[in-house]
PDB file of C-alpha atoms in Angstrom:
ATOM      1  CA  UNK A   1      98.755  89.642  90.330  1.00  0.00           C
ATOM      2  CA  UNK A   2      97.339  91.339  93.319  1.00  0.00           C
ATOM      3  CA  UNK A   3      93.855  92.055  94.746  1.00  0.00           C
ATOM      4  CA  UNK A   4      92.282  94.915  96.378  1.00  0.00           C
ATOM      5  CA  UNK A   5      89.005  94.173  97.983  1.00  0.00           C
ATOM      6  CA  UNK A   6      87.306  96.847 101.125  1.00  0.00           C
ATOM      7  CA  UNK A   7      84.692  96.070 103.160  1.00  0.00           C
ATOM      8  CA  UNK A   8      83.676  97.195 107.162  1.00  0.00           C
ATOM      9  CA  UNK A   9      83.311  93.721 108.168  1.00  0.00           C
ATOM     10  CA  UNK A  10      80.912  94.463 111.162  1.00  0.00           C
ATOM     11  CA  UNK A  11      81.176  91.410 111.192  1.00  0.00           C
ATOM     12  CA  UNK A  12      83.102  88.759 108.592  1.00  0.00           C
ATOM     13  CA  UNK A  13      80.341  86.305 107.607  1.00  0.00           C
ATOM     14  CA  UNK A  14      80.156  83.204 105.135  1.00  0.00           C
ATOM     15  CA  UNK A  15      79.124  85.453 102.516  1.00  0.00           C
ATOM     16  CA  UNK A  16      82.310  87.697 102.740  1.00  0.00           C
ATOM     17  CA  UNK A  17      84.644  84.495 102.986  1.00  0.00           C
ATOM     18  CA  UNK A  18      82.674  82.786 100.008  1.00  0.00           C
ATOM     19  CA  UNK A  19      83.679  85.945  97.865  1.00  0.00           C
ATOM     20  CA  UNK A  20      87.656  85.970  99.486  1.00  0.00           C
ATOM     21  CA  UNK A  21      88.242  82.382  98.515  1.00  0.00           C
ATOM     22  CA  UNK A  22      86.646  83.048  94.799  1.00  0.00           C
ATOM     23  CA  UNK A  23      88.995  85.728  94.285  1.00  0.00           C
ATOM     24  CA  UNK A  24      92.239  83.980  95.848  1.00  0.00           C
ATOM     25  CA  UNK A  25      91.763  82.012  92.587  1.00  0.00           C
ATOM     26  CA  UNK A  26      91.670  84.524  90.480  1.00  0.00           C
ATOM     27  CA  UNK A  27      94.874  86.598  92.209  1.00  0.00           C
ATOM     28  CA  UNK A  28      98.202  85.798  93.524  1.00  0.00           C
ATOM     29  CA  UNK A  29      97.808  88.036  96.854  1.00  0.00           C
ATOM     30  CA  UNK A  30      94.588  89.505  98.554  1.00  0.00           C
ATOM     31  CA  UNK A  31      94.971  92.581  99.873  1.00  0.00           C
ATOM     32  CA  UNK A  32      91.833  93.073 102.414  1.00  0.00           C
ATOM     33  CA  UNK A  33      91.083  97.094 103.378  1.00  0.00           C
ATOM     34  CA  UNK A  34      89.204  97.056 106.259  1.00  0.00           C
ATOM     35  CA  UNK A  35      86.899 100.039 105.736  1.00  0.00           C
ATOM     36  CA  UNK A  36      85.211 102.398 108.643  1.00  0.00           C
ATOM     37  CA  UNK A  37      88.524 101.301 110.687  1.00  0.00           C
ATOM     38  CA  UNK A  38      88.043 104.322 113.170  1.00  0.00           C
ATOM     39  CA  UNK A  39      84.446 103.342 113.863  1.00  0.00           C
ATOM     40  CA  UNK A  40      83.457 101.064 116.785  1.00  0.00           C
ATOM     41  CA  UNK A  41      81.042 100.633 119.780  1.00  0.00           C
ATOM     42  CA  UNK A  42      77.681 101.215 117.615  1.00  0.00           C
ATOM     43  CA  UNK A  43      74.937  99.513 116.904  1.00  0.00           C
ATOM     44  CA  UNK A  44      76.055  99.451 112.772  1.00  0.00           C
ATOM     45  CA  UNK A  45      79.643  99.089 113.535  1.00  0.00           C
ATOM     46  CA  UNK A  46      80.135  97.699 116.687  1.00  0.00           C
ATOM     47  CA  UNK A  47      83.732  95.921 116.289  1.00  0.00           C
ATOM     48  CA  UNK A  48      86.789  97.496 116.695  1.00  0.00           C
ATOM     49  CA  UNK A  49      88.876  97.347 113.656  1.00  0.00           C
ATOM     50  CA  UNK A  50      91.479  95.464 115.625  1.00  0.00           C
ATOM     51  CA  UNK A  51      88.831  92.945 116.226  1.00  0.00           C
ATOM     52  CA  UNK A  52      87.677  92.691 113.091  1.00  0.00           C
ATOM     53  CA  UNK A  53      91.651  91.746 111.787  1.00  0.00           C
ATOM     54  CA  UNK A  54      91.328  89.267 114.202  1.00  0.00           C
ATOM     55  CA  UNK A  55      87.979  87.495 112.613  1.00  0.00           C
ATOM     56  CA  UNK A  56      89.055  87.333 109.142  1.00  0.00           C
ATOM     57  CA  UNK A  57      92.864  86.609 110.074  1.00  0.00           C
ATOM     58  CA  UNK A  58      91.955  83.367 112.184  1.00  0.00           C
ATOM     59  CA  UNK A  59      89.453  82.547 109.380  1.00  0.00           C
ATOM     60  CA  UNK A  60      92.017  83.073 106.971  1.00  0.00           C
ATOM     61  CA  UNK A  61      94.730  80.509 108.475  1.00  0.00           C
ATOM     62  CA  UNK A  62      92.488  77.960 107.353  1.00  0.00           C
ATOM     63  CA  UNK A  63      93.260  78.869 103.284  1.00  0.00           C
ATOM     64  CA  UNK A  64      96.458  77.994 101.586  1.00  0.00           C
ATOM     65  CA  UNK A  65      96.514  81.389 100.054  1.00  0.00           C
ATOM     66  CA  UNK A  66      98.119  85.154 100.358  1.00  0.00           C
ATOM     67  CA  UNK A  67      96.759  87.948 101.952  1.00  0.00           C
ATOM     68  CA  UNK A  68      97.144  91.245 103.649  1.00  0.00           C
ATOM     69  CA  UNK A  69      94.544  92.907 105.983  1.00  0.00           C
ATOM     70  CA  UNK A  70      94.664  96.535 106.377  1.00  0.00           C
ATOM     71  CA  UNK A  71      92.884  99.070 108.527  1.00  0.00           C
ATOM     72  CA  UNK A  72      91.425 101.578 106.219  1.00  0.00           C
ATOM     73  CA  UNK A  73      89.844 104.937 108.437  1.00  0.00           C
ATOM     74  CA  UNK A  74      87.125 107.147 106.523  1.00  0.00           C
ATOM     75  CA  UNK A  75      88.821 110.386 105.299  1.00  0.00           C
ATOM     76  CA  UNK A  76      85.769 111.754 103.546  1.00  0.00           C
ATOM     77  CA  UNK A  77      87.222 113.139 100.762  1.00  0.00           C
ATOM     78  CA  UNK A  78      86.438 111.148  97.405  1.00  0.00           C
ATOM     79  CA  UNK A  79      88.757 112.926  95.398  1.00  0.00           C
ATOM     80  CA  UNK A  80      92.079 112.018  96.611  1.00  0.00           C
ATOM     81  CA  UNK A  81      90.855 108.965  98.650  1.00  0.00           C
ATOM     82  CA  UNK A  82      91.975 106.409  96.031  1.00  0.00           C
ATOM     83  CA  UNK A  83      95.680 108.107  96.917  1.00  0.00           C
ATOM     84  CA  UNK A  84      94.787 107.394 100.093  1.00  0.00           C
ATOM     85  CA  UNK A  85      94.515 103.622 100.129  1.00  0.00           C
ATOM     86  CA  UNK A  86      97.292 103.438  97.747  1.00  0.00           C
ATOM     87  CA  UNK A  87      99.731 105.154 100.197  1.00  0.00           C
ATOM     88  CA  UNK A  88      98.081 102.185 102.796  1.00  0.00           C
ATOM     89  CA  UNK A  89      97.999  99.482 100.720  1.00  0.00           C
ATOM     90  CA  UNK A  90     101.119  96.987  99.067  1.00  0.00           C
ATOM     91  CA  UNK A  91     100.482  97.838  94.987  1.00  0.00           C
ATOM     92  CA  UNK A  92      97.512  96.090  93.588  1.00  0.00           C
ATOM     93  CA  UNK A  93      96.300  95.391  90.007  1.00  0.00           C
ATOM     94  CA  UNK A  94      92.434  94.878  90.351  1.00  0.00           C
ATOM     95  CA  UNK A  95      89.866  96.039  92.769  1.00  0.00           C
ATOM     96  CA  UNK A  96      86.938  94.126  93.311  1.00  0.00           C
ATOM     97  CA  UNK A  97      83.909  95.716  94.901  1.00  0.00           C
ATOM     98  CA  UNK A  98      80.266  96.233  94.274  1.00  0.00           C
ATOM     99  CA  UNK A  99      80.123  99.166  95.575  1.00  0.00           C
ATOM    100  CA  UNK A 100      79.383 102.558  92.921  1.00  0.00           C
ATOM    101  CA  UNK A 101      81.043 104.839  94.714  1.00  0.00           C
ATOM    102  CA  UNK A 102      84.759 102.630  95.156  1.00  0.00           C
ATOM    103  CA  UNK A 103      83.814 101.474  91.397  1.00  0.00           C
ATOM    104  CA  UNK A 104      83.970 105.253  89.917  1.00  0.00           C
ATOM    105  CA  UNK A 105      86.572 106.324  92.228  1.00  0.00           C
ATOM    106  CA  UNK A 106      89.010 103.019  91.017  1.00  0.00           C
ATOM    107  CA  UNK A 107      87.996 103.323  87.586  1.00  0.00           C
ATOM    108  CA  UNK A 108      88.818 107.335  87.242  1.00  0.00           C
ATOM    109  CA  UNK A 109      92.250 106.030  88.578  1.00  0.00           C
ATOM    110  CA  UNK A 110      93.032 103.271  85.812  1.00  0.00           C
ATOM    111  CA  UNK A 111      92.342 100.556  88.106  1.00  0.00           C
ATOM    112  CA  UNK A 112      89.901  97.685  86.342  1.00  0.00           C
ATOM    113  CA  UNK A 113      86.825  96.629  88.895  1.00  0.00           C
ATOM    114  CA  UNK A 114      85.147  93.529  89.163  1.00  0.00           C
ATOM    115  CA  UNK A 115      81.697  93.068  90.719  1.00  0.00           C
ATOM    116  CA  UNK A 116      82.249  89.653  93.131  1.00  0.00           C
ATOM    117  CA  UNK A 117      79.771  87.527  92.842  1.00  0.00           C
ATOM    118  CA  UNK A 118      77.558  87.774  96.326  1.00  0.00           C
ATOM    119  CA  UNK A 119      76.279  84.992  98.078  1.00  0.00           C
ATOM    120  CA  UNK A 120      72.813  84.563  99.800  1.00  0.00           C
ATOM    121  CA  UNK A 121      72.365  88.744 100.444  1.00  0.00           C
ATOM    122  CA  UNK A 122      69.885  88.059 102.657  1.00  0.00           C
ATOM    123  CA  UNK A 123      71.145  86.228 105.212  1.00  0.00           C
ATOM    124  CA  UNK A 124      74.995  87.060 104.431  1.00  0.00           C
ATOM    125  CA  UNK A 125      74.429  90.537 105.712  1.00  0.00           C
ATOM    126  CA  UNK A 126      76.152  92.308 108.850  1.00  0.00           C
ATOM    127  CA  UNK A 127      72.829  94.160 109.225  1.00  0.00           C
ATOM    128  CA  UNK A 128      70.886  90.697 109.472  1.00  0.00           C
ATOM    129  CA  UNK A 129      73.190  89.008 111.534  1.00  0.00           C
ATOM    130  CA  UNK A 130      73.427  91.900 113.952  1.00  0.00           C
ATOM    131  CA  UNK A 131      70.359  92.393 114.321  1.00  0.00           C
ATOM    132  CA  UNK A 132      69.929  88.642 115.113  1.00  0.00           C
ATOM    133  CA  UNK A 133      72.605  88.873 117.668  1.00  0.00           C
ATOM    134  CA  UNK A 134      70.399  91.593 118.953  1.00  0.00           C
ATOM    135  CA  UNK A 135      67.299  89.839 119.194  1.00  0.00           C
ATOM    136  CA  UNK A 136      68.687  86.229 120.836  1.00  0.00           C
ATOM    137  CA  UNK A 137      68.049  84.925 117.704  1.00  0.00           C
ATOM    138  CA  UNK A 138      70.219  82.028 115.637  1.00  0.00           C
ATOM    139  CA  UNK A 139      73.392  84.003 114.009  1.00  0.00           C
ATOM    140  CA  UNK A 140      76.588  81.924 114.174  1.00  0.00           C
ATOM    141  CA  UNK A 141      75.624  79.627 111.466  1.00  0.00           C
ATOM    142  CA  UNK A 142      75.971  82.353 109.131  1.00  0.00           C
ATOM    143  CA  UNK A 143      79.510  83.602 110.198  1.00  0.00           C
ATOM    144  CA  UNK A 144      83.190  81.384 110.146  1.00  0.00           C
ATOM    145  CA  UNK A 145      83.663  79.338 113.202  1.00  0.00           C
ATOM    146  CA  UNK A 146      86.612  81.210 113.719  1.00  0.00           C
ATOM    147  CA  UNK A 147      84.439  84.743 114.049  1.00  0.00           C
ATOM    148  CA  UNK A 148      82.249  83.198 116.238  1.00  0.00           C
ATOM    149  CA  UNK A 149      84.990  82.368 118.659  1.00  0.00           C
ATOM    150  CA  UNK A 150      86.202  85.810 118.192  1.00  0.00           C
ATOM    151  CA  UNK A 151      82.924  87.477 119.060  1.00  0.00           C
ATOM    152  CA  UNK A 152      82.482  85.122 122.218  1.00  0.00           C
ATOM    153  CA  UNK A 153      86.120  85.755 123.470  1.00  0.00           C
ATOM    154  CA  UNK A 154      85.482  89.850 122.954  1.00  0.00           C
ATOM    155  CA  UNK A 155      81.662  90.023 123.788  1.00  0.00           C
ATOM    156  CA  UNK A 156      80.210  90.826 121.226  1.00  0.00           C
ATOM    157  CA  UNK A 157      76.528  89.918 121.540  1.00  0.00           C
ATOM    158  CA  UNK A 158      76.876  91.591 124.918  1.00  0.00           C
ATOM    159  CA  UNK A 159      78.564  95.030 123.299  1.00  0.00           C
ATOM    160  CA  UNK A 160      75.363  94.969 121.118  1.00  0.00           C
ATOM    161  CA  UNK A 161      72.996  94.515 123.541  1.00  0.00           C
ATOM    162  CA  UNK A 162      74.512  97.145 125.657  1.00  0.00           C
ATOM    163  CA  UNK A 163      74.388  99.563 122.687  1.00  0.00           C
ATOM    164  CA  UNK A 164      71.480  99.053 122.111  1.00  0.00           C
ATOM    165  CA  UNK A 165      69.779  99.890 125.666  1.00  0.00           C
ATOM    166  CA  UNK A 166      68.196 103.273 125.769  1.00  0.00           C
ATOM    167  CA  UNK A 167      68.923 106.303 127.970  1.00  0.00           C
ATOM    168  CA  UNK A 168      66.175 106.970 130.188  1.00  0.00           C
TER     169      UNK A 168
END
């Protein structure tokens, strides 16, 4: 059986991998959509979906387990955008999200949906960790070592911090 889970991943934190290695048990493959992929260089998505491949693949090595990542860009049209990831994606069984939107959208489709089980929302957010990276404040704890390394080796704190100057 194969898994279909979507996220933006801005960036990959203990919360995201804590829900990943649940449903590895639960599926034979993981397929991982990267969601937003187009979207970069801003304060709520500031990683490039190339980099973001690159966080939850080196996290990933570490699991004895199968799974595909795959950029997923915004096409803004609900109706047909199931069709969409399907003509992205290998076939998949089950779609797990907790998101209403990607819930209806699956469901209309056949596809059953299960809610993951989140971890520790408030600190396993990419809004809270961002905005810790922002403000010099403690963050890697709360992502894999592996994404740390990659947002050292790309700059990411720096990226943000750029972003986030104003135009005067």
């Amino acid at each position: 059986m194969r898994g279909f889970i979507i996220g933006r991943f801005q960036p990959f934190h203990n919360g995201h991998l804590n829900v990943v290695k649940k449903i590895s048990k639960e599926v034979d493959e993981l397929i991982i959509g990267i969601g937003s992929a187009q979207k970069s260089h801003t304060l709520d998505n500031p990683f490039t979906a190339g980099e973001r491949i690159m966080m939850i693949t080196k996290t990933l090595n570490n699991f004895d387990f199968s799974y595909y990542v795959i950029p997923i860009k915004d096409i803004e049209f609900n109706a047909v955008w199931v069709s969409y990831v399907e003509a992205l994606t290998p076939p998949f069984d089950i779609v797990y999200s907790g998101n209403s939107l990607v819930k209806e959208l699956f469901e209309e489709r056949g596809y059953m949906v299960k809610k993951p089980e989140m971890f520790n929302r408030k600190e396993y957010s990419g809004t809270e960790i961002r905005r810790r990276m922002l403000n010099g404040e403690e963050w890697e704890h709360l992502v894999p070592k592996d994404v740390a390394e990659v947002i050292r080796e790309i700059k990411g704190v720096e990226r943000l911090i750029r972003l986030s100057e104003k135009d005067y």
